[in-house]
Amino acid sequence: MPENPAMRAFSLSVALLIATAGTASADFASCVAGLRSAATSAGVPGATFDRVMRGVEPDMRVIELMQNQPEFKTPIWDYLATLVDDQKVSEGRALLQKHSALLARIEQAYGVDRHTVVAVWGVESDYGNISGGRFLPQALSTAACFGPRRREFFRGELISTLKIIERGDLAAEKLRGSWAGAFGHTQFIPSTYLRLAVDFDGDGKRDLVDSIPDALASTANYLKRSGWITGASWGYEVRLPSGYAGPSGRTNKSGVDAWASRGITRLDGSAVSGLPAAGLLLPAGRNGPAFLVTKNFDAAYAYNAAESYALAISVLSDRLRGRPGIRTPWPTDDRGLSRAERKVLQERLIARGYDVGKPDGAIGALTRAAIKDVEAKLGLPQTGRAGGKVFDALQ
């Protein structure tokens, strides 16, 4: 009987997958042997390495995630709409009240205001609700062995992880976090933990996973070490004069008098004032919101080197104080959606017969596929993006 071509192709695909998996496993074993040598040379006992790494296999999803960091690939109006929404503000204000005494002690010890500390907590892990579930030794060893870039960095983070375990601050099973190795309430990477984590609850351990005092104080310590100026603002939104073609850039700092001389004002038209040296941040170009940003903005940037991230921290801290959010419209006709709106969008898709799973505001593959189908029917570009146009069209 002649061989079925489709079956033959399927069989070849399966064989290729098995062969590829086998090669990856062999390559990983060889790489792990090299990691063990590097770890023991750095002072990690071989027995600790063997115990932690026993049975660990590569997680190739880590490599995919390395190429898709949202703070670099997501439009900034989407990024901020999700991270700085009314729900985040409401929950953050409740936590400011709940932990008022603790935050007062942290302010006294490190000189970083409570609103910024809580904003970092909210952006990094949704106040401890989403801290990542990847076993750090597995994620970091995968990145160190197969990553398209920065393999030495991830090797160092794996060694730092093993040192944390060896010192007894955290058990191996507690070290779960992001693909890049960030963990705990405020998502420290292991090397930063070793340098800057503090024991603020006095139990003899630096625990960013189960101790809110340790996590928030460690964050304040990080910001202080990154150049935080006590009592200064991160900056504020400003208005550019028509046709502005002057200097810009976060690091291109001038005194506020220099910015005033270039025609830049506060949003209400009053003179810019009350800031140390500041740079002009134009995250979406000259047709979008503009901000004067100080070294305190740079300290937030140091936490995660993306200007969209630092802006999320800064704007959330303002909203936690009761100040307004960004007031100048973004240069788009397809606005970003808050988490609540994303959940409503999913409910509308379900009502139209699409399977998007549980409506939770998290946009996954099923939701993106449904959005693409809706976009096609509406004659829109098929992006799979949860934006205002699709949201409004499904009302």
Tab-separated table of C-alpha atoms in Angstrom:
chain	number	residue	atom	x	y	z
A	1	MET	CA	0.000	0.000	0.000
A	2	PRO	CA	1.476	3.425	-0.950
A	3	GLU	CA	2.683	5.610	1.949
A	4	ASN	CA	0.335	8.481	2.838
A	5	PRO	CA	2.310	11.720	2.136
A	6	ALA	CA	0.625	13.557	5.010
A	7	MET	CA	1.433	10.723	7.400
A	8	ARG	CA	5.016	10.651	6.158
A	9	ALA	CA	5.362	14.402	6.720
A	10	PHE	CA	3.873	14.052	10.191
A	11	SER	CA	6.255	11.209	11.025
A	12	LEU	CA	9.223	13.244	9.826
A	13	SER	CA	8.076	16.218	11.929
A	14	VAL	CA	7.797	14.058	15.032
A	15	ALA	CA	11.211	12.549	14.362
A	16	LEU	CA	12.692	16.027	13.925
A	17	LEU	CA	11.151	17.243	17.183
A	18	ILE	CA	12.507	14.219	19.045
A	19	ALA	CA	15.946	14.694	17.527
A	20	THR	CA	15.924	18.420	18.323
A	21	ALA	CA	14.811	17.782	21.893
A	22	GLY	CA	17.511	15.166	22.283
A	23	THR	CA	20.172	17.528	20.971
A	24	ALA	CA	18.969	20.346	23.247
A	25	SER	CA	19.032	18.005	26.241
A	26	ALA	CA	22.574	16.898	25.451
A	27	ASP	CA	23.703	20.487	24.892
A	28	PHE	CA	22.047	21.526	28.145
A	29	ALA	CA	23.779	18.776	30.114
A	30	SER	CA	27.127	19.886	28.731
A	31	CYS	CA	26.354	23.524	29.497
A	32	VAL	CA	25.214	22.726	33.046
A	33	ALA	CA	28.539	20.994	33.658
A	34	GLY	CA	30.236	24.252	32.721
A	35	LEU	CA	27.866	26.203	34.956
A	36	ARG	CA	28.736	23.908	37.848
A	37	SER	CA	32.414	24.613	37.355
A	38	ALA	CA	31.776	28.369	37.276
A	39	ALA	CA	29.578	28.192	40.379
A	40	THR	CA	32.068	26.220	42.448
A	41	SER	CA	34.832	28.618	41.373
A	42	ALA	CA	32.628	31.434	42.701
A	43	GLY	CA	32.294	29.746	46.085
A	44	VAL	CA	29.089	27.726	45.703
A	45	PRO	CA	29.543	24.229	47.161
A	46	GLY	CA	29.222	21.518	44.544
A	47	ALA	CA	26.699	19.715	46.736
A	48	THR	CA	24.448	22.791	46.715
A	49	PHE	CA	24.646	23.057	42.937
A	50	ASP	CA	23.853	19.370	42.496
A	51	ARG	CA	20.922	19.467	44.904
A	52	VAL	CA	19.313	22.527	43.328
A	53	MET	CA	19.925	21.538	39.706
A	54	ARG	CA	18.979	17.878	40.047
A	55	GLY	CA	16.323	17.038	37.458
A	56	VAL	CA	16.272	20.534	35.928
A	57	GLU	CA	15.546	20.551	32.190
A	58	PRO	CA	15.677	23.562	29.852
A	59	ASP	CA	12.563	25.722	29.578
A	60	MET	CA	12.678	26.931	25.985
A	61	ARG	CA	9.703	29.227	26.562
A	62	VAL	CA	12.231	31.455	28.341
A	63	ILE	CA	14.025	32.082	25.050
A	64	GLU	CA	10.775	33.124	23.380
A	65	LEU	CA	9.965	35.504	26.219
A	66	MET	CA	13.388	37.120	25.920
A	67	GLN	CA	12.289	38.487	22.540
A	68	ASN	CA	8.980	39.931	23.740
A	69	GLN	CA	9.484	42.263	26.705
A	70	PRO	CA	6.287	44.356	26.940
A	71	GLU	CA	7.965	47.542	28.142
A	72	PHE	CA	9.938	47.610	24.880
A	73	LYS	CA	7.414	46.196	22.372
A	74	THR	CA	3.998	47.353	23.625
A	75	PRO	CA	2.772	50.837	22.581
A	76	ILE	CA	3.280	53.076	25.574
A	77	TRP	CA	-0.422	54.012	25.738
A	78	ASP	CA	-1.276	50.305	26.069
A	79	TYR	CA	1.475	49.712	28.624
A	80	LEU	CA	0.391	52.583	30.862
A	81	ALA	CA	-3.344	51.954	30.445
A	82	THR	CA	-2.855	48.502	31.950
A	83	LEU	CA	-0.305	49.333	34.652
A	84	VAL	CA	-1.759	52.639	35.862
A	85	ASP	CA	-5.514	52.128	35.951
A	86	ASP	CA	-8.187	52.940	38.514
A	87	GLN	CA	-7.992	49.461	40.029
A	88	LYS	CA	-4.254	49.768	40.625
A	89	VAL	CA	-4.726	53.197	42.179
A	90	SER	CA	-7.557	52.078	44.463
A	91	GLU	CA	-5.673	49.018	45.672
A	92	GLY	CA	-2.505	51.032	46.191
A	93	ARG	CA	-4.257	53.652	48.307
A	94	ALA	CA	-5.711	50.911	50.498
A	95	LEU	CA	-2.226	49.453	50.998
A	96	LEU	CA	-0.827	52.891	51.844
A	97	GLN	CA	-3.292	53.032	54.725
A	98	LYS	CA	-2.777	49.429	55.794
A	99	HIS	CA	1.019	49.740	55.925
A	100	SER	CA	1.194	53.376	57.011
A	101	ALA	CA	3.397	52.771	60.057
A	102	LEU	CA	5.785	50.518	58.128
A	103	LEU	CA	6.067	53.009	55.270
A	104	ALA	CA	6.775	55.841	57.710
A	105	ARG	CA	9.712	53.833	59.085
A	106	ILE	CA	10.970	53.168	55.562
A	107	GLU	CA	10.745	56.870	54.676
A	108	GLN	CA	12.732	57.702	57.803
A	109	ALA	CA	15.381	55.083	57.083
A	110	TYR	CA	15.911	55.655	53.358
A	111	GLY	CA	14.428	59.034	52.431
A	112	VAL	CA	12.219	57.620	49.670
A	113	ASP	CA	8.544	58.580	49.820
A	114	ARG	CA	5.910	55.930	50.451
A	115	HIS	CA	3.982	56.649	47.263
A	116	THR	CA	6.947	55.771	45.072
A	117	VAL	CA	7.742	52.623	47.057
A	118	VAL	CA	4.154	51.406	46.762
A	119	ALA	CA	4.079	52.356	43.071
A	120	VAL	CA	7.068	50.088	42.425
A	121	TRP	CA	5.271	47.315	44.304
A	122	GLY	CA	2.163	47.818	42.171
A	123	VAL	CA	3.935	47.908	38.822
A	124	GLU	CA	6.359	45.087	39.576
A	125	SER	CA	3.978	42.464	40.961
A	126	ASP	CA	0.493	43.979	41.215
A	127	TYR	CA	1.106	44.332	44.957
A	128	GLY	CA	2.360	40.759	45.291
A	129	ASN	CA	-0.402	39.128	43.268
A	130	ILE	CA	1.665	38.374	40.151
A	131	SER	CA	5.298	37.633	40.932
A	132	GLY	CA	6.033	34.905	38.376
A	133	GLY	CA	6.001	31.138	38.615
A	134	ARG	CA	9.197	30.035	36.920
A	135	PHE	CA	11.754	28.132	38.984
A	136	LEU	CA	14.705	30.516	38.900
A	137	PRO	CA	17.499	27.930	38.546
A	138	GLN	CA	15.676	26.460	35.532
A	139	ALA	CA	14.927	29.812	33.870
A	140	LEU	CA	18.397	31.232	34.445
A	141	SER	CA	20.276	28.113	33.373
A	142	THR	CA	18.178	27.994	30.190
A	143	ALA	CA	19.001	31.630	29.420
A	144	ALA	CA	22.668	31.039	30.252
A	145	CYS	CA	22.855	28.051	27.904
A	146	PHE	CA	20.560	28.985	25.013
A	147	GLY	CA	19.914	32.718	25.231
A	148	PRO	CA	20.562	34.725	22.054
A	149	ARG	CA	22.342	37.377	24.116
A	150	ARG	CA	23.712	38.136	27.598
A	151	ARG	CA	24.587	34.539	28.474
A	152	GLU	CA	27.310	35.666	30.878
A	153	PHE	CA	24.798	37.885	32.669
A	154	PHE	CA	22.391	34.997	33.213
A	155	ARG	CA	25.236	32.737	34.311
A	156	GLY	CA	26.051	35.304	36.981
A	157	GLU	CA	22.407	35.513	38.061
A	158	LEU	CA	22.245	31.722	38.404
A	159	ILE	CA	25.340	31.776	40.594
A	160	SER	CA	23.808	34.563	42.699
A	161	THR	CA	20.630	32.471	43.060
A	162	LEU	CA	22.668	29.545	44.343
A	163	LYS	CA	24.421	31.843	46.831
A	164	ILE	CA	21.051	33.024	48.178
A	165	ILE	CA	20.041	29.405	48.734
A	166	GLU	CA	23.391	28.492	50.283
A	167	ARG	CA	23.201	31.421	52.725
A	168	GLY	CA	19.809	30.233	53.943
A	169	ASP	CA	17.773	33.396	53.350
A	170	LEU	CA	15.363	31.582	51.038
A	171	ALA	CA	14.771	27.928	50.234
A	172	ALA	CA	15.157	26.888	46.606
A	173	GLU	CA	11.445	26.194	46.207
A	174	LYS	CA	10.654	29.811	47.182
A	175	LEU	CA	12.708	31.166	44.299
A	176	ARG	CA	10.088	31.436	41.603
A	177	GLY	CA	9.738	34.493	39.433
A	178	SER	CA	10.076	35.867	35.930
A	179	TRP	CA	11.939	34.344	32.994
A	180	ALA	CA	14.748	36.846	33.655
A	181	GLY	CA	15.159	35.822	37.294
A	182	ALA	CA	13.263	38.642	39.027
A	183	PHE	CA	11.391	37.451	42.099
A	184	GLY	CA	9.455	38.539	45.150
A	185	HIS	CA	7.068	41.395	45.858
A	186	THR	CA	9.266	43.964	44.139
A	187	GLN	CA	11.035	41.688	41.651
A	188	PHE	CA	14.713	41.879	42.502
A	189	ILE	CA	17.119	39.923	40.343
A	190	PRO	CA	19.419	37.687	42.429
A	191	SER	CA	22.593	39.784	42.123
A	192	THR	CA	20.682	42.898	43.191
A	193	TYR	CA	19.255	40.943	46.104
A	194	LEU	CA	22.764	40.052	47.273
A	195	ARG	CA	23.860	43.701	47.056
A	196	LEU	CA	20.841	45.638	48.250
A	197	ALA	CA	18.195	43.501	49.955
A	198	VAL	CA	17.700	44.324	53.634
A	199	ASP	CA	16.249	42.559	56.653
A	200	PHE	CA	13.741	45.163	57.810
A	201	ASP	CA	11.535	42.934	59.955
A	202	GLY	CA	14.491	41.833	62.089
A	203	ASP	CA	14.103	38.073	61.728
A	204	GLY	CA	17.680	37.569	60.563
A	205	LYS	CA	16.759	36.853	56.933
A	206	ARG	CA	16.329	38.995	53.851
A	207	ASP	CA	13.051	37.661	52.496
A	208	LEU	CA	11.500	39.466	49.534
A	209	VAL	CA	8.990	36.672	48.945
A	210	ASP	CA	7.063	36.428	52.213
A	211	SER	CA	8.105	39.601	54.076
A	212	ILE	CA	6.472	42.836	52.928
A	213	PRO	CA	8.717	44.898	55.256
A	214	ASP	CA	11.863	43.381	53.739
A	215	ALA	CA	10.579	43.803	50.174
A	216	LEU	CA	9.487	47.436	50.483
A	217	ALA	CA	12.532	48.513	52.469
A	218	SER	CA	14.802	46.797	49.953
A	219	THR	CA	13.087	48.741	47.174
A	220	ALA	CA	13.643	52.013	49.008
A	221	ASN	CA	17.281	51.059	49.538
A	222	TYR	CA	17.632	50.337	45.821
A	223	LEU	CA	16.186	53.721	44.847
A	224	LYS	CA	18.360	55.519	47.393
A	225	ARG	CA	21.476	53.805	46.040
A	226	SER	CA	20.382	54.755	42.516
A	227	GLY	CA	20.575	58.464	43.313
A	228	TRP	CA	17.168	59.254	44.797
A	229	ILE	CA	16.949	62.857	46.038
A	230	THR	CA	14.907	63.028	49.233
A	231	GLY	CA	12.078	65.530	49.013
A	232	ALA	CA	12.407	66.120	45.273
A	233	SER	CA	9.809	65.333	42.639
A	234	TRP	CA	10.319	62.889	39.776
A	235	GLY	CA	9.084	65.689	37.511
A	236	TYR	CA	5.771	66.614	35.913
A	237	GLU	CA	3.926	66.926	32.626
A	238	VAL	CA	4.597	70.095	30.633
A	239	ARG	CA	3.412	71.900	27.513
A	240	LEU	CA	5.698	72.502	24.537
A	241	PRO	CA	5.488	75.662	22.446
A	242	SER	CA	4.147	75.213	18.922
A	243	GLY	CA	6.816	73.858	16.581
A	244	TYR	CA	9.269	73.084	19.390
A	245	ALA	CA	12.551	71.813	17.930
A	246	GLY	CA	14.849	72.232	20.911
A	247	PRO	CA	16.798	69.674	22.934
A	248	SER	CA	15.139	66.672	24.519
A	249	GLY	CA	16.050	63.394	26.181
A	250	ARG	CA	15.934	62.063	29.716
A	251	THR	CA	19.666	62.472	30.274
A	252	ASN	CA	19.977	65.895	28.589
A	253	LYS	CA	19.378	67.865	31.761
A	254	SER	CA	19.121	71.622	32.250
A	255	GLY	CA	17.863	73.914	34.976
A	256	VAL	CA	14.186	74.831	34.851
A	257	ASP	CA	15.086	78.394	33.883
A	258	ALA	CA	16.675	77.072	30.695
A	259	TRP	CA	13.539	75.090	29.863
A	260	ALA	CA	11.391	78.135	30.574
A	261	SER	CA	13.526	80.205	28.206
A	262	ARG	CA	12.690	77.699	25.458
A	263	GLY	CA	8.976	78.357	25.921
A	264	ILE	CA	8.144	75.255	27.951
A	265	THR	CA	5.465	75.756	30.616
A	266	ARG	CA	3.333	73.743	32.980
A	267	LEU	CA	0.114	72.428	31.498
A	268	ASP	CA	-1.837	75.402	32.833
A	269	GLY	CA	0.574	77.834	31.197
A	270	SER	CA	2.359	78.844	34.399
A	271	ALA	CA	6.137	78.879	34.653
A	272	VAL	CA	8.030	75.653	35.227
A	273	SER	CA	9.590	75.704	38.690
A	274	GLY	CA	10.316	73.676	41.787
A	275	LEU	CA	12.577	71.080	40.161
A	276	PRO	CA	16.289	70.321	40.252
A	277	ALA	CA	17.994	69.852	36.893
A	278	ALA	CA	15.652	68.018	34.536
A	279	GLY	CA	15.530	66.451	31.088
A	280	LEU	CA	12.693	66.731	28.589
A	281	LEU	CA	11.096	63.321	28.048
A	282	LEU	CA	9.027	62.845	24.882
A	283	PRO	CA	8.016	59.170	25.064
A	284	ALA	CA	5.837	59.330	21.933
A	285	GLY	CA	7.533	62.204	20.141
A	286	ARG	CA	6.688	65.895	20.025
A	287	ASN	CA	3.001	65.281	19.297
A	288	GLY	CA	2.379	63.372	22.516
A	289	PRO	CA	2.695	64.071	26.244
A	290	ALA	CA	5.892	65.804	27.379
A	291	PHE	CA	7.548	65.681	30.799
A	292	LEU	CA	10.395	67.333	32.638
A	293	VAL	CA	12.098	64.521	34.557
A	294	THR	CA	14.683	64.683	37.330
A	295	LYS	CA	17.221	62.293	38.828
A	296	ASN	CA	14.387	60.669	40.759
A	297	PHE	CA	12.912	59.559	37.440
A	298	ASP	CA	16.368	58.200	36.597
A	299	ALA	CA	16.375	56.233	39.857
A	300	ALA	CA	13.123	54.556	38.812
A	301	TYR	CA	14.644	53.945	35.374
A	302	ALA	CA	17.589	52.190	37.043
A	303	TYR	CA	15.162	49.655	38.512
A	304	ASN	CA	14.245	48.435	35.009
A	305	ALA	CA	15.945	50.184	32.116
A	306	ALA	CA	12.893	51.299	30.135
A	307	GLU	CA	11.501	54.828	30.059
A	308	SER	CA	7.945	53.495	29.801
A	309	TYR	CA	8.534	51.561	33.026
A	310	ALA	CA	9.918	54.582	34.863
A	311	LEU	CA	6.975	56.663	33.643
A	312	ALA	CA	4.530	54.041	34.925
A	313	ILE	CA	6.161	54.195	38.372
A	314	SER	CA	6.161	57.983	38.364
A	315	VAL	CA	2.585	58.482	37.175
A	316	LEU	CA	1.249	55.806	39.532
A	317	SER	CA	3.030	57.477	42.452
A	318	ASP	CA	1.312	60.753	41.525
A	319	ARG	CA	-2.095	59.127	41.310
A	320	LEU	CA	-1.570	57.470	44.687
A	321	ARG	CA	-1.049	61.000	46.046
A	322	GLY	CA	-4.368	62.062	44.546
A	323	ARG	CA	-2.897	63.947	41.615
A	324	PRO	CA	-4.230	63.525	38.071
A	325	GLY	CA	-2.678	61.157	35.587
A	326	ILE	CA	-1.362	62.079	32.157
A	327	ARG	CA	-3.617	64.720	30.621
A	328	THR	CA	-2.237	65.240	27.116
A	329	PRO	CA	-3.682	62.693	24.659
A	330	TRP	CA	-1.363	60.108	23.164
A	331	PRO	CA	-0.869	60.429	19.382
A	332	THR	CA	-3.169	57.550	18.484
A	333	ASP	CA	-6.785	57.118	17.441
A	334	ASP	CA	-6.859	53.670	19.051
A	335	ARG	CA	-6.436	54.166	22.778
A	336	GLY	CA	-5.173	51.575	25.233
A	337	LEU	CA	-7.547	49.715	27.541
A	338	SER	CA	-7.489	49.378	31.308
A	339	ARG	CA	-7.679	45.923	32.870
A	340	ALA	CA	-11.375	46.440	33.580
A	341	GLU	CA	-11.991	47.362	29.938
A	342	ARG	CA	-10.003	44.370	28.737
A	343	LYS	CA	-12.198	42.124	30.842
A	344	VAL	CA	-15.318	43.718	29.333
A	345	LEU	CA	-13.828	43.219	25.861
A	346	GLN	CA	-13.371	39.523	26.599
A	347	GLU	CA	-16.957	39.285	27.844
A	348	ARG	CA	-18.164	40.898	24.612
A	349	LEU	CA	-16.145	38.419	22.571
A	350	ILE	CA	-17.617	35.508	24.534
A	351	ALA	CA	-21.123	36.881	23.936
A	352	ARG	CA	-20.382	36.708	20.212
A	353	GLY	CA	-19.349	33.080	20.394
A	354	TYR	CA	-15.593	33.353	20.721
A	355	ASP	CA	-13.668	31.083	23.085
A	356	VAL	CA	-11.261	33.322	24.981
A	357	GLY	CA	-11.205	31.405	28.240
A	358	LYS	CA	-12.085	33.068	31.514
A	359	PRO	CA	-12.537	36.855	31.172
A	360	ASP	CA	-9.790	38.156	33.448
A	361	GLY	CA	-8.359	41.156	31.625
A	362	ALA	CA	-5.206	39.269	30.635
A	363	ILE	CA	-4.796	39.194	26.869
A	364	GLY	CA	-3.593	35.766	25.770
A	365	ALA	CA	-3.457	33.825	22.515
A	366	LEU	CA	-7.195	33.019	22.460
A	367	THR	CA	-8.204	36.640	22.957
A	368	ARG	CA	-5.734	37.867	20.336
A	369	ALA	CA	-7.036	35.336	17.812
A	370	ALA	CA	-10.623	36.437	18.460
A	371	ILE	CA	-9.662	40.104	18.102
A	372	LYS	CA	-7.961	39.388	14.773
A	373	ASP	CA	-11.141	37.765	13.505
A	374	VAL	CA	-13.197	40.770	14.614
A	375	GLU	CA	-10.697	43.155	12.999
A	376	ALA	CA	-10.978	41.248	9.719
A	377	LYS	CA	-14.763	41.543	9.791
A	378	LEU	CA	-14.488	45.269	10.515
A	379	GLY	CA	-11.993	45.834	7.733
A	380	LEU	CA	-9.268	46.824	10.206
A	381	PRO	CA	-5.617	45.716	10.109
A	382	GLN	CA	-5.404	42.337	11.837
A	383	THR	CA	-3.181	43.076	14.830
A	384	GLY	CA	-4.804	41.097	17.638
A	385	ARG	CA	-4.354	44.170	19.836
A	386	ALA	CA	-6.893	44.985	22.535
A	387	GLY	CA	-7.523	48.633	21.724
A	388	GLY	CA	-10.277	51.184	21.808
A	389	LYS	CA	-11.478	50.654	18.228
A	390	VAL	CA	-12.318	46.983	18.724
A	391	PHE	CA	-13.705	47.693	22.192
A	392	ASP	CA	-16.076	50.362	20.868
A	393	ALA	CA	-17.083	48.322	17.821
A	394	LEU	CA	-18.268	45.463	20.039
A	395	GLN	CA	-20.576	47.574	22.213
